[in-house]
Coordinates of C-alpha atoms and ligand atoms in Angstrom, one line a residue:
X1 CA 53.4 -31.6 70.0
X2 CA 53.4 -34.7 72.2
X3 CA 56.8 -36.4 72.9
X4 CA 57.6 -40.2 72.9
X5 CA 60.3 -41.7 74.7
X6 CA 61.4 -45.5 74.9
X7 CA 63.9 -47.4 76.8
X8 CA 65.2 -51.0 76.4
X9 CA 68.4 -52.2 78.1
X10 CA 69.6 -53.8 81.3
X11 CA 68.6 -51.1 83.7
X12 CA 65.2 -50.0 85.1
X13 CA 63.4 -48.1 82.3
X14 CA 61.4 -45.8 84.4
X15 CA 64.0 -43.2 85.5
X16 CA 65.0 -43.0 81.6
X17 CA 61.5 -42.6 80.6
X18 CA 60.7 -40.0 83.3
X19 CA 63.8 -38.1 82.3
X20 CA 63.1 -38.1 78.6
X21 CA 59.5 -36.8 79.3
X22 CA 60.9 -34.0 81.4
X23 CA 63.1 -33.0 78.5
X24 CA 60.2 -33.0 76.2
X25 CA 57.5 -31.5 78.4
X26 CA 57.7 -28.3 76.1
X27 CA 56.2 -30.5 73.4
X28 CA 53.0 -31.0 75.3
X29 CA 52.2 -30.9 78.9
X30 CA 48.4 -32.0 79.3
X31 CA 49.1 -35.4 80.8
X32 CA 51.6 -38.1 80.6
X33 CA 52.3 -41.6 81.2
X34 CA 54.6 -44.7 81.1
X35 CA 54.1 -48.3 80.3
X36 CA 56.8 -50.8 81.3
X37 CA 56.9 -54.4 80.5
X38 CA 57.3 -56.1 83.7
X39 CA 57.9 -59.9 83.6
X40 CA 54.8 -61.4 82.1
X41 CA 52.7 -58.2 82.1
X42 CA 52.8 -54.6 80.9
X43 CA 52.2 -52.1 83.8
X44 CA 51.0 -48.7 82.8
X45 CA 50.9 -45.5 85.0
X46 CA 49.4 -42.0 83.9
X47 CA 48.5 -38.9 85.2
X48 CA 46.7 -35.8 84.2
X49 CA 48.7 -32.6 84.1
X50 CA 52.3 -31.9 84.2
X51 CA 55.1 -34.6 84.3
X52 CA 55.5 -33.9 88.2
X53 CA 52.1 -35.6 88.7
X54 CA 53.1 -38.7 86.9
X55 CA 56.5 -38.7 89.0
X56 CA 54.3 -38.6 92.2
X57 CA 52.1 -41.4 90.8
X58 CA 55.0 -43.6 90.0
X59 CA 56.8 -42.8 93.4
X60 CA 53.5 -44.1 95.2
X61 CA 53.2 -47.0 92.8
X62 CA 56.6 -47.9 91.3
X63 CA 56.8 -50.0 87.9
X64 CA 59.7 -52.1 87.5
X65 CA 61.1 -53.4 84.2
X66 CA 63.7 -52.9 81.6
X67 CA 61.7 -52.1 78.5
X68 CA 59.3 -49.2 78.5
X69 CA 57.7 -46.4 76.6
X70 CA 56.3 -43.0 77.8
X71 CA 54.4 -40.1 76.4
X72 CA 53.6 -36.5 77.1
X73 CA 50.4 -35.3 75.6
X74 CA 49.0 -32.4 73.8
X75 CA 45.4 -33.4 73.6
X76 CA 43.7 -33.7 70.2
X77 CA 41.0 -36.5 70.6
X78 CA 39.4 -36.0 74.0
X79 CA 40.1 -33.8 77.1
X80 CA 43.4 -34.1 78.9
X81 CA 42.3 -36.7 81.5
X82 CA 44.1 -39.6 82.9
X83 CA 41.9 -41.9 80.9
X84 CA 43.0 -40.3 77.7
X85 CA 46.6 -40.0 78.7
X86 CA 49.0 -42.5 76.8
X87 CA 50.0 -45.3 76.9
X88 CA 46.9 -47.1 75.8
X89 CA 46.5 -50.7 76.5
X90 CA 44.8 -53.3 74.6
X91 CA 41.8 -55.2 75.9
X92 CA 43.8 -58.0 77.5
X93 CA 46.5 -55.8 78.8
X94 CA 49.3 -57.3 76.7
X95 CA 50.0 -54.4 74.4
X96 CA 50.6 -50.8 75.2
X97 CA 50.9 -48.1 72.7
X98 CA 52.0 -44.4 72.7
X99 CA 51.2 -42.3 69.5
X100 CA 51.9 -39.0 68.1
X101 CA 49.7 -37.8 65.1
X102 CA 46.1 -38.6 64.3
X103 CA 44.5 -41.8 63.2
X104 CA 41.9 -40.5 60.8
X105 CA 39.8 -43.5 60.3
X106 CA 39.7 -44.2 64.1
X107 CA 35.9 -44.1 64.3
X108 CA 35.5 -46.7 61.4
X109 CA 38.2 -48.8 63.1
X110 CA 36.5 -48.5 66.6
X111 CA 33.0 -49.6 65.3
X112 CA 34.8 -52.7 63.6
X113 CA 36.5 -53.6 66.8
X114 CA 33.5 -52.9 69.0
X115 CA 31.6 -55.3 66.7
X116 CA 34.2 -57.9 67.8
X117 CA 33.6 -57.3 71.4
X118 CA 36.4 -54.8 72.2
X119 CA 35.4 -52.3 74.9
X120 CA 37.0 -48.6 74.7
X121 CA 38.1 -46.9 77.7
X122 CA 39.2 -43.6 76.3
X123 CA 38.1 -40.8 73.8
X124 CA 41.3 -41.2 71.9
X125 CA 42.1 -42.3 68.3
X126 CA 45.0 -44.0 69.6
X127 CA 43.3 -46.6 71.4
X128 CA 42.2 -48.5 68.4
X129 CA 45.9 -49.3 67.7
X130 CA 46.3 -51.0 70.9
X131 CA 43.3 -53.3 70.2
X132 CA 44.1 -53.8 66.7
X133 CA 47.6 -55.1 67.6
X134 CA 46.2 -57.4 70.0
X135 CA 43.5 -58.7 67.5
X136 CA 46.2 -59.3 64.7
X137 CA 48.8 -60.6 66.9
X138 CA 50.4 -63.8 65.7
X139 CA 54.2 -64.4 65.5
X140 CA 56.1 -61.4 66.3
X141 CA 55.1 -57.9 67.8
X142 CA 56.5 -56.3 64.5
X143 CA 54.4 -58.5 62.4
X144 CA 51.2 -57.5 64.4
X145 CA 52.2 -53.8 64.1
X146 CA 52.8 -54.0 60.4
X147 CA 49.5 -55.8 59.9
X148 CA 47.6 -53.3 62.0
X149 CA 49.3 -50.4 59.9
X150 CA 47.7 -51.8 56.9
X151 CA 44.3 -50.8 58.5
X152 CA 45.3 -47.5 59.5
X153 CA 45.1 -44.1 57.8
X154 CA 46.5 -40.8 59.2
X155 CA 49.6 -39.8 60.7
X156 CA 51.8 -41.5 63.4
X157 CA 54.9 -41.8 65.3
X158 CA 54.2 -45.0 67.4
X159 CA 56.1 -47.0 70.1
X160 CA 54.6 -50.1 71.2
X161 CA 55.5 -52.8 73.7
X162 CA 54.1 -56.2 74.3
X163 CA 54.3 -58.9 77.0
X164 CA 53.6 -61.5 74.2
X165 CA 57.0 -60.5 72.5
X166 CA 59.1 -59.1 75.5
X167 CA 62.4 -57.2 75.3
X168 CA 61.7 -55.1 72.3
X169 CA 59.9 -51.9 71.3
X170 CA 58.4 -51.7 68.0
X171 CA 58.1 -48.1 66.6
X172 CA 56.6 -46.8 63.2
X173 CA 56.7 -43.5 61.7
X174 CA 54.4 -41.7 59.3
X175 CA 54.5 -38.0 59.4
X176 CA 55.6 -37.9 62.9
X177 CA 59.3 -37.8 63.9
X178 CA 61.0 -40.6 65.6
X179 CA 64.6 -41.5 66.2
X180 CA 66.5 -44.4 67.7
X181 CA 69.4 -43.6 70.1
X182 CA 72.0 -46.0 70.1
X183 CA 73.7 -46.9 73.6
X184 CA 75.9 -49.5 74.9
X185 CA 74.0 -52.6 75.6
X186 CA 70.8 -50.3 75.6
X187 CA 68.7 -48.5 72.9
X188 CA 66.4 -45.5 73.1
X189 CA 63.5 -44.2 71.0
X190 CA 62.4 -40.7 71.1
X191 CA 60.5 -38.2 69.0
X192 CA 63.0 -35.5 69.9
X193 CA 66.8 -35.8 70.1
X194 CA 66.7 -33.8 73.4
X195 CA 65.0 -36.6 75.2
X196 CA 68.0 -38.9 75.0
X197 CA 71.0 -36.4 74.6
X198 CA 72.2 -37.2 78.2
X199 CA 72.7 -40.8 77.2
X200 CA 74.0 -40.9 73.5
X201 CA 74.8 -38.7 70.5
X202 CA 74.4 -41.5 68.0
X203 CA 71.0 -41.6 66.5
X204 CA 69.2 -42.9 63.6
X205 CA 66.3 -40.9 62.2
X206 CA 63.4 -43.1 61.2
X207 CA 62.0 -42.1 57.5
X208 CA 58.2 -42.1 56.9
X209 CA 56.9 -45.8 56.2
X210 CA 59.7 -47.1 58.5
X211 CA 58.8 -49.9 61.2
X212 CA 61.8 -50.3 63.7
X213 CA 62.4 -53.3 66.1
X214 CA 64.4 -51.8 69.0
X215 CA 66.1 -54.2 71.4
X216 CA 68.9 -53.9 74.1
X217 CA 71.8 -55.2 71.7
X218 CA 70.5 -53.8 68.6
X219 CA 67.8 -52.4 66.2
X220 CA 66.5 -53.3 62.8
X221 CA 64.5 -51.0 60.5
X222 CA 62.0 -52.6 58.2
X223 CA 59.6 -51.3 55.5
X224 CA 56.0 -51.8 55.6
X225 CA 56.6 -55.4 54.1
X226 CA 58.9 -56.4 56.6
X227 CA 62.0 -56.2 54.4
X228 CA 65.2 -54.9 56.0
X229 CA 66.1 -51.2 55.4
X230 CA 69.3 -49.5 55.9
X231 CA 69.5 -46.1 57.7
X232 CA 72.5 -44.0 58.4
X233 CA 73.9 -43.4 62.0
X234 CA 74.1 -39.7 62.6
X235 CA 75.6 -37.6 65.5
X236 CA 73.9 -34.9 67.3
X237 CA 76.2 -31.8 67.4
X238 CA 75.0 -29.9 70.2
X239 CA 75.5 -30.2 74.0
X240 CA 73.3 -30.9 76.9
X241 CA 73.9 -27.2 78.1
X242 CA 72.0 -26.1 74.8
X243 CA 68.8 -27.9 76.4
X244 CA 69.3 -26.7 80.0
X245 CA 68.4 -23.3 81.5
X246 CA 71.7 -22.6 82.5
X247 CA 70.9 -20.1 85.4
X248 CA 68.1 -18.2 83.6
X249 CA 64.6 -18.3 85.2
X250 CA 63.2 -19.6 81.9
X251 CA 64.2 -21.0 78.6
X252 CA 62.4 -18.2 76.8
X253 CA 64.8 -15.6 78.6
X254 CA 67.6 -17.8 78.0
X255 CA 66.8 -17.8 74.3
X256 CA 66.3 -14.1 74.0
X257 CA 69.6 -13.6 75.5
X258 CA 71.2 -16.1 73.2
X259 CA 70.5 -14.0 70.1
X260 CA 73.8 -12.3 69.7
X261 CA 75.3 -15.6 69.4
X262 CA 72.5 -17.3 67.3
X263 CA 72.6 -14.3 65.0
X264 CA 76.2 -14.9 64.3
X265 CA 75.8 -18.6 64.0
X266 CA 73.3 -18.2 61.3
X267 CA 75.9 -16.1 59.2
X268 CA 79.0 -18.0 60.1
X269 CA 80.9 -19.2 57.1
X270 CA 78.2 -17.9 54.8
X271 CA 78.6 -14.1 54.7
X272 CA 81.2 -12.7 52.3
X273 CA 81.3 -9.0 53.3
X274 CA 84.0 -8.1 50.7
X275 CA 82.2 -9.5 47.8
X276 CA 78.9 -8.3 49.0
X277 CA 77.3 -11.8 48.9
X278 CA 76.8 -14.9 50.7
X279 CA 77.8 -18.7 50.3
X280 CA 74.9 -21.2 51.1
X281 CA 76.2 -24.6 50.7
X282 CA 72.9 -26.5 51.2
X283 CA 70.9 -24.6 48.5
X284 CA 71.1 -27.2 45.7
X285 CA 70.4 -24.4 43.2
X286 CA 72.7 -23.8 40.4
X287 CA 73.4 -20.4 39.0
X288 CA 71.0 -21.2 36.1
X289 CA 68.3 -22.3 38.3
X290 CA 68.6 -19.2 40.4
X291 CA 68.5 -17.1 37.2
X292 CA 65.5 -19.0 35.9
X293 CA 63.3 -18.2 39.0
X294 CA 60.0 -16.4 37.8
X295 CA 58.3 -16.1 41.3
X296 CA 58.8 -17.2 44.8
X297 CA 56.2 -18.4 47.4
X298 CA 57.0 -18.4 51.0
X299 CA 54.9 -20.5 53.2
X300 CA 55.0 -21.1 57.0
X301 CA 52.9 -20.7 60.2
X302 CA 52.7 -18.5 63.3
X303 CA 56.2 -16.7 63.9
X304 CA 57.7 -18.2 60.8
X305 CA 55.0 -16.7 58.8
X306 CA 55.9 -13.2 60.2
X307 CA 59.6 -13.8 59.2
X308 CA 58.1 -14.9 55.8
X309 CA 56.6 -11.5 55.4
X310 CA 60.0 -9.8 56.1
X311 CA 61.6 -12.1 53.6
X312 CA 59.0 -10.9 51.0
X313 CA 60.1 -7.4 51.4
X314 CA 63.6 -8.2 51.3
X315 CA 63.5 -10.3 48.1
X316 CA 61.3 -8.0 46.1
X317 CA 63.2 -4.9 47.1
X318 CA 66.6 -6.3 46.5
X319 CA 65.8 -9.2 43.9
X320 CA 63.0 -7.6 42.0
X321 CA 61.3 -11.1 42.0
X322 CA 57.6 -11.2 42.9
X323 CA 57.0 -12.9 46.2
X324 CA 53.7 -14.4 47.7
X325 CA 53.5 -15.2 51.4
X326 CA 51.1 -17.9 52.2
X327 CA 49.8 -19.5 55.6
X328 CA 50.7 -23.1 55.1
X329 CA 47.4 -24.1 56.3
X330 CA 45.7 -22.2 53.4
X331 CA 48.2 -22.9 50.7
X332 CA 47.8 -26.7 51.1
X333 CA 43.9 -26.6 50.2
X334 CA 44.0 -23.8 47.6
X335 CA 44.6 -24.1 43.9
X336 CA 48.0 -22.2 43.9
X337 CA 49.6 -21.0 40.5
X338 CA 52.8 -22.9 40.8
X339 CA 55.1 -23.8 37.8
X340 CA 58.6 -25.3 37.6
X341 CA 60.1 -21.9 37.6
X342 CA 58.5 -21.2 41.0
X343 CA 60.6 -21.5 44.1
X344 CA 58.8 -22.3 47.3
X345 CA 60.7 -21.3 50.4
X346 CA 59.3 -23.1 53.6
X347 CA 60.2 -21.7 56.9
X348 CA 59.9 -23.8 60.1
X349 CA 61.6 -23.8 63.4
X350 CA 60.7 -27.3 64.1
X351 CA 60.8 -28.6 60.6
X352 CA 57.8 -30.7 61.8
X353 CA 54.8 -28.5 61.5
X354 CA 52.2 -30.5 59.8
X355 CA 50.7 -27.8 57.6
X356 CA 54.1 -26.5 56.4
X357 CA 55.2 -29.7 55.6
X358 CA 51.9 -30.5 53.7
X359 CA 52.3 -27.1 52.0
X360 CA 55.9 -28.1 50.9
X361 CA 54.7 -31.4 49.6
X362 CA 52.0 -29.8 47.6
X363 CA 54.4 -27.3 46.2
X364 CA 56.6 -30.0 45.0
X365 CA 53.8 -32.1 43.6
X366 CA 52.9 -29.1 41.6
X367 CA 56.6 -28.7 40.3
X368 CA 58.1 -26.1 42.4
X369 CA 61.7 -26.3 43.8
X370 CA 61.5 -26.2 47.6
X371 CA 64.1 -24.7 50.0
X372 CA 63.7 -25.1 53.7
X373 CA 64.7 -22.6 56.2
X374 CA 64.7 -24.9 59.2
X375 CA 66.4 -25.0 62.8
X376 CA 66.0 -28.6 63.7
X377 CA 68.6 -30.5 62.0
X378 CA 67.3 -33.9 60.6
X379 CA 63.7 -33.0 60.8
X380 CA 61.1 -33.8 58.2
X381 CA 61.0 -30.7 56.2
X382 CA 64.9 -30.6 56.2
X383 CA 65.0 -34.1 54.9
X384 CA 62.3 -33.7 52.2
X385 CA 63.1 -30.1 50.9
X386 CA 65.2 -29.9 47.6
X387 CA 67.6 -27.5 49.4
X388 CA 68.0 -25.9 52.7
X389 CA 69.4 -23.2 55.0
X390 CA 69.8 -24.5 58.5
X391 CA 69.2 -21.7 61.1
X392 CA 71.9 -23.1 63.4
X393 CA 70.2 -21.5 66.4
X394 CA 70.4 -24.4 68.5
X395 CA 67.5 -26.1 70.3
X396 CA 64.6 -23.6 71.0
X397 CA 62.8 -25.0 74.1
X398 CA 60.5 -22.2 75.1
X399 CA 57.1 -22.6 73.3
X400 CA 57.2 -18.9 72.2
X401 CA 59.6 -18.7 69.4
X402 CA 62.4 -16.0 69.7
X403 CA 65.8 -16.8 68.6
X404 CA 64.5 -18.8 65.7
X405 CA 62.7 -15.9 64.4
X406 CA 65.7 -13.5 64.3
X407 CA 67.8 -16.4 62.8
X408 CA 65.1 -16.8 60.1
X409 CA 65.1 -13.1 59.0
X410 CA 69.0 -13.5 58.8
X411 CA 68.8 -16.6 56.9
X412 CA 66.2 -14.9 54.4
X413 CA 68.8 -12.1 54.4
X414 CA 71.7 -14.2 53.3
X415 CA 69.5 -15.9 50.6
X416 CA 68.3 -12.5 49.3
X417 CA 71.8 -11.2 49.1
X418 CA 73.0 -14.1 47.2
X419 CA 70.0 -14.0 44.7
X420 CA 70.1 -10.2 44.4
X421 CA 73.7 -10.3 43.5
X422 CA 73.0 -12.7 40.7
X423 CA 70.0 -10.8 39.6
X424 CA 71.8 -7.3 39.1
X425 CA 72.3 -5.8 42.7
X426 CA 75.5 -3.7 42.5
X427 CA 78.5 -4.9 44.4
X428 CA 78.5 -1.6 46.4
X429 CA 74.9 -2.1 47.6
X430 CA 75.7 -5.9 48.2
X431 CA 78.7 -5.0 50.5
X432 CA 76.7 -2.2 52.3
X433 CA 73.9 -4.9 53.1
X434 CA 76.6 -7.5 54.0
X435 CA 78.3 -5.1 56.5
X436 CA 74.9 -4.2 58.1
X437 CA 74.5 -8.0 58.5
X438 CA 77.8 -8.4 60.0
X439 CA 77.2 -5.7 62.4
X440 CA 74.0 -7.2 63.9
X441 CA 75.3 -9.5 66.5
X442 CA 77.0 -6.6 68.3
X443 CA 73.8 -4.5 67.9
X444 CA 71.7 -7.2 69.2
X445 CA 74.0 -7.4 72.4
X446 CA 73.4 -3.6 72.8
X447 CA 69.5 -4.1 72.7
X448 CA 69.9 -6.7 75.3
X449 CA 72.0 -4.6 77.5
X450 CA 69.0 -2.4 77.9
X451 CA 66.6 -5.2 78.9
X452 CA 66.1 -3.7 82.2
X453 CA 64.5 -0.7 80.7
X454 CA 61.8 -3.1 79.2
X455 CA 61.2 -4.8 82.5
X456 CA 60.3 -1.3 84.0
X457 CA 57.9 -0.7 81.1
X458 CA 56.4 -4.0 81.5
X459 CA 55.5 -3.2 85.1
X460 CA 53.1 -0.4 83.9
X461 CA 51.3 -2.7 81.5
X462 CA 51.0 -5.9 83.2
X463 CA 47.4 -5.3 83.9
X464 CA 46.3 -4.0 80.5
X465 CA 43.6 -6.1 79.1
X466 CA 44.4 -5.3 75.6
X467 CA 47.6 -3.9 73.6
X468 CA 47.9 -2.9 70.1
X469 CA 51.0 -3.2 68.0
X470 CA 51.7 -0.9 64.9
X471 CA 54.5 -0.8 62.4
X472 CA 54.9 0.0 58.8
X473 CA 56.7 -1.5 56.0
X474 CA 59.2 -4.2 57.2
X475 CA 58.2 -3.4 60.6
X476 CA 54.6 -4.2 60.3
X477 CA 55.5 -8.0 60.6
X478 CA 57.5 -7.0 63.7
X479 CA 54.3 -5.6 65.1
X480 CA 52.4 -8.8 64.3
X481 CA 55.2 -10.8 66.0
X482 CA 55.2 -8.6 69.1
X483 CA 51.3 -9.2 69.5
X484 CA 51.8 -12.9 68.8
X485 CA 54.6 -13.0 71.6
X486 CA 52.3 -11.2 74.1
X487 CA 49.1 -13.1 73.5
X488 CA 50.7 -16.5 73.6
X489 CA 52.6 -16.2 76.9
X490 CA 50.6 -13.6 78.8
X491 CA 46.9 -14.1 77.5
X492 CA 46.6 -10.5 77.1
X493 CA 44.7 -9.7 74.0
X494 CA 47.0 -8.1 71.4
X495 CA 46.7 -7.3 67.8
X496 CA 49.3 -6.2 65.3
X497 CA 48.4 -3.8 62.5
X498 CA 49.9 -1.8 59.9
X499 CA 50.0 1.6 61.5
X500 CA 48.1 3.3 58.8
X501 CA 45.5 0.8 58.7
X502 CA 44.6 1.6 62.2
X503 CA 42.4 4.4 61.2
X504 CA 40.3 2.1 59.1
X505 CA 38.7 0.5 62.2
X506 CA 41.0 -0.2 65.2
X507 CA 41.3 3.2 66.0
X508 CA 38.0 2.9 67.6
X509 CA 39.5 1.0 70.3
X510 CA 41.9 3.9 71.3
X511 CA 41.3 5.6 74.5
X512 CA 43.2 6.2 77.8
X513 CA 43.0 2.5 78.6
X514 CA 44.8 1.5 75.4
X515 CA 48.6 0.9 75.3
X516 CA 49.8 1.1 71.7
X517 CA 53.2 -0.2 70.9
X518 CA 54.8 1.6 67.8
X519 CA 57.8 0.0 66.0
X520 CA 59.2 3.3 65.0
X521 CA 62.8 3.2 64.0
X522 CA 64.2 5.9 61.8
X523 CA 63.5 4.3 58.3
X524 CA 62.0 5.4 55.0
X525 CA 58.5 5.5 56.5
X526 CA 59.3 7.1 59.7
X527 CA 57.5 10.4 58.9
X528 CA 54.3 8.4 58.0
X529 CA 54.6 6.6 61.4
X530 CA 54.8 10.0 63.3
X531 CA 51.3 10.9 61.9
X532 CA 50.0 7.5 63.2
X533 CA 51.4 8.2 66.6
X534 CA 49.7 11.6 66.6
X535 CA 46.3 10.0 65.8
X536 CA 46.6 7.9 68.8
X537 CA 47.7 10.5 71.1
X538 CA 44.9 12.6 69.9
X539 CA 42.6 10.1 71.4
X540 CA 44.4 9.6 74.6
X541 CA 46.1 6.4 74.0
X542 CA 49.3 5.3 75.9
X543 CA 52.4 5.3 73.3
X544 CA 55.3 2.8 73.9
X545 CA 57.7 3.4 71.0
X546 CA 60.8 1.4 69.8
X547 CA 62.9 4.1 68.2
X548 CA 66.5 4.4 67.0
X549 CA 67.3 8.1 67.5
X550 CA 66.3 11.3 69.0
X551 CA 63.3 12.3 67.1
X552 CA 62.0 15.9 67.3
X553 CA 59.0 15.1 65.5
X554 CA 58.1 12.5 68.6
X555 CA 58.8 15.2 71.2
X556 CA 55.9 15.0 73.7
X557 CA 54.2 12.2 71.9
X558 CA 55.6 9.3 73.6
X559 CA 54.7 7.9 77.1
X560 CA 57.7 5.2 77.0
X561 CA 60.5 4.8 74.6
X562 CA 63.1 2.0 74.1
X563 CA 65.9 2.8 71.9
X564 CA 67.7 0.5 69.4
X565 CA 70.7 0.9 67.3
X566 CA 70.3 1.6 63.5
X567 CA 70.9 -0.5 60.5
X568 CA 69.6 -0.5 57.0
X569 CA 65.9 -0.6 56.8
X570 CA 65.5 -4.0 55.7
X571 CA 67.5 -5.5 58.7
X572 CA 65.6 -3.4 61.4
X573 CA 63.2 -6.2 62.3
X574 CA 66.1 -8.2 63.8
X575 CA 66.7 -5.4 66.3
X576 CA 63.2 -4.1 66.6
X577 CA 61.8 -7.6 67.5
X578 CA 63.9 -8.1 70.7
X579 CA 62.5 -5.3 72.8
X580 CA 58.9 -6.8 72.0
X581 CA 60.2 -10.2 73.0
X582 CA 61.3 -8.7 76.2
X583 CA 58.3 -6.8 76.8
X584 CA 56.1 -10.0 76.4
X585 CA 58.4 -12.0 78.5
X586 CA 58.5 -9.6 81.4
X587 CA 54.7 -8.9 81.3
X588 CA 53.9 -12.6 81.4
X589 CA 56.3 -13.2 84.3
X590 CA 54.8 -10.5 86.2
X591 CA 51.3 -11.8 85.6
X592 CA 52.6 -15.3 87.1
X593 CA 52.2 -17.0 83.9
X594 CA 54.1 -20.0 83.0
X595 CA 56.3 -18.6 80.3
X596 CA 57.9 -21.7 78.9
X597 CA 54.7 -23.8 78.9
X598 CA 51.8 -21.4 77.9
X599 CA 48.4 -22.9 78.3
X600 CA 46.9 -24.8 75.3
X601 CA 50.0 -24.4 73.2
X602 CA 52.7 -27.0 72.3
X603 CA 56.1 -26.2 70.6
X604 CA 55.5 -28.1 67.4
X605 CA 52.1 -28.4 65.9
X606 CA 52.2 -31.9 64.2
X607 CA 48.6 -32.1 63.5
X608 CA 46.4 -30.2 61.1
Ligands
AGP1 C1 55.5 -19.0 67.9 O1 55.8 -18.3 69.2 C2 54.5 -20.0 68.0 N1 54.5 -20.7 69.1 C3 54.2 -20.7 66.8 O2 53.4 -19.6 66.1 C4 55.1 -21.2 65.8 O3 55.8 -20.2 65.3 C5 54.4 -22.0 64.7 O4 53.7 -23.0 65.3 C6 55.3 -22.5 63.5 O5 56.1 -23.4 64.0 P1 57.5 -24.0 63.2 O6 58.4 -22.7 62.9 O7 58.2 -24.9 64.1 O8 56.9 -24.4 61.9

């Protein structure tokens, strides 16, 4: 959600800023802007809409200078107009600020500053920071920022430049990620490693409470009392190709097709088929601690919440430990029962989702041990959890999550296997489950080989105003995920339901205009699903089914069928979700939607 970029060095800043913004456009694409320190002044250029609009504005009126910051916005306070786009300048024009997060006491600060004669030119919370830094400026920019932050409540990733203290960017982090990129005679600042990967792999992740002074020839990290802090230099270990489309029409399609590899990567070095268990280096849970777990809470948002539901079924089935799945946004404001024998599993692709992070902190505060299933290395959740399992899916750029979902399910399966073996699952059953996991990458490939079939099915439904997704057991979350994928990228209204629950209400919607997608592989509840298919057909609904074998019981009931390979029931979601990703993708493309940047969405939701 929103992206920050900064450059300070010997070259013109604007091309670096624009390139960084383009690479982060998936994080927010309402409006964008840059501010460049240009001799005695800070010059700002902003535009509503996509980065391309900003590029045109800069082409018409270039800004020159070797120090600058840029921002791509996902609007929270005020509509996505040019006046609300970042950077925001102080009243005297000497300070420019870009900001991710929310300044919660912005109204109170605005009133105080207005009382002192400051005029506000935007609806944003961020603008108060620009005026506040001007107001408190004495000595250096970092001193002014530190003083301003004493007044500020809320969350922020901030990057600030000033003509009163040229040659530097001052950054501050609380609850919103920022990293420094180390170059040769130049330094970068970014909210997202992908923004600077083309220039450096050496990065320093800032921690909450850090203030950084970034200059061409070096950087310093300070605490909120200006005392120097030491932070480790880390290496980004993925390539530029991971954040490029590589010949695919969209990142989403590329990421769907990466799944044979990403599913394999999630298991690499972890699955021990011959012993029917897994080895998970980052768990930080001793044998005694694993044996002492009384209950598990899994918390997440969106797609990650869907994988949590699958994890619940896996863990309860194989480990016989009670599991509760909670929306992170609800968990954080409830009064949940958590003890020191509770394990809280936190699932997040980005590792930055504000609600998920807050839920994890709340679980910790109440005494639980936390285990993060995170994709983005070095993200806040990954840094704050007690132990973790990285997904190793590589950067996910498409706003609609695809490969991260299947990797989450695999990571949950690996954890389940380890825990289950400790808690009494026989080696025979462990080996059976491990073998099924090992077979998944090849099976995912088989599903993708049939993608074209889904493209044809999509053609039939591209104009449907509604689609219902139904599944039972472990495939109910798959139905939820299929519906979420369709609605977020195609804007078609879609609902996921447990198949049998349909007759308690949604069945009223079924007529010849209503396509119903059944997730109906041959599993323990297949016969029950057949009855639900019959209920839909009896009301003239159109049935699209994801099946796994020839099913005489379905003869004459299906309008469209997509076949997936068979695996053990608990792993079926990995295979069954992929046709639904494809269906959503092809429908959205056929409707002319912007698949990678759907309206109103942003990749990582770092505000409440
Ligand atoms: C998925 O397609 C979504 N765009 C969204 O629901 C996402 O899964 C959710 O915001 C959670 O994100 P996270 O996994 O990065 O925490």
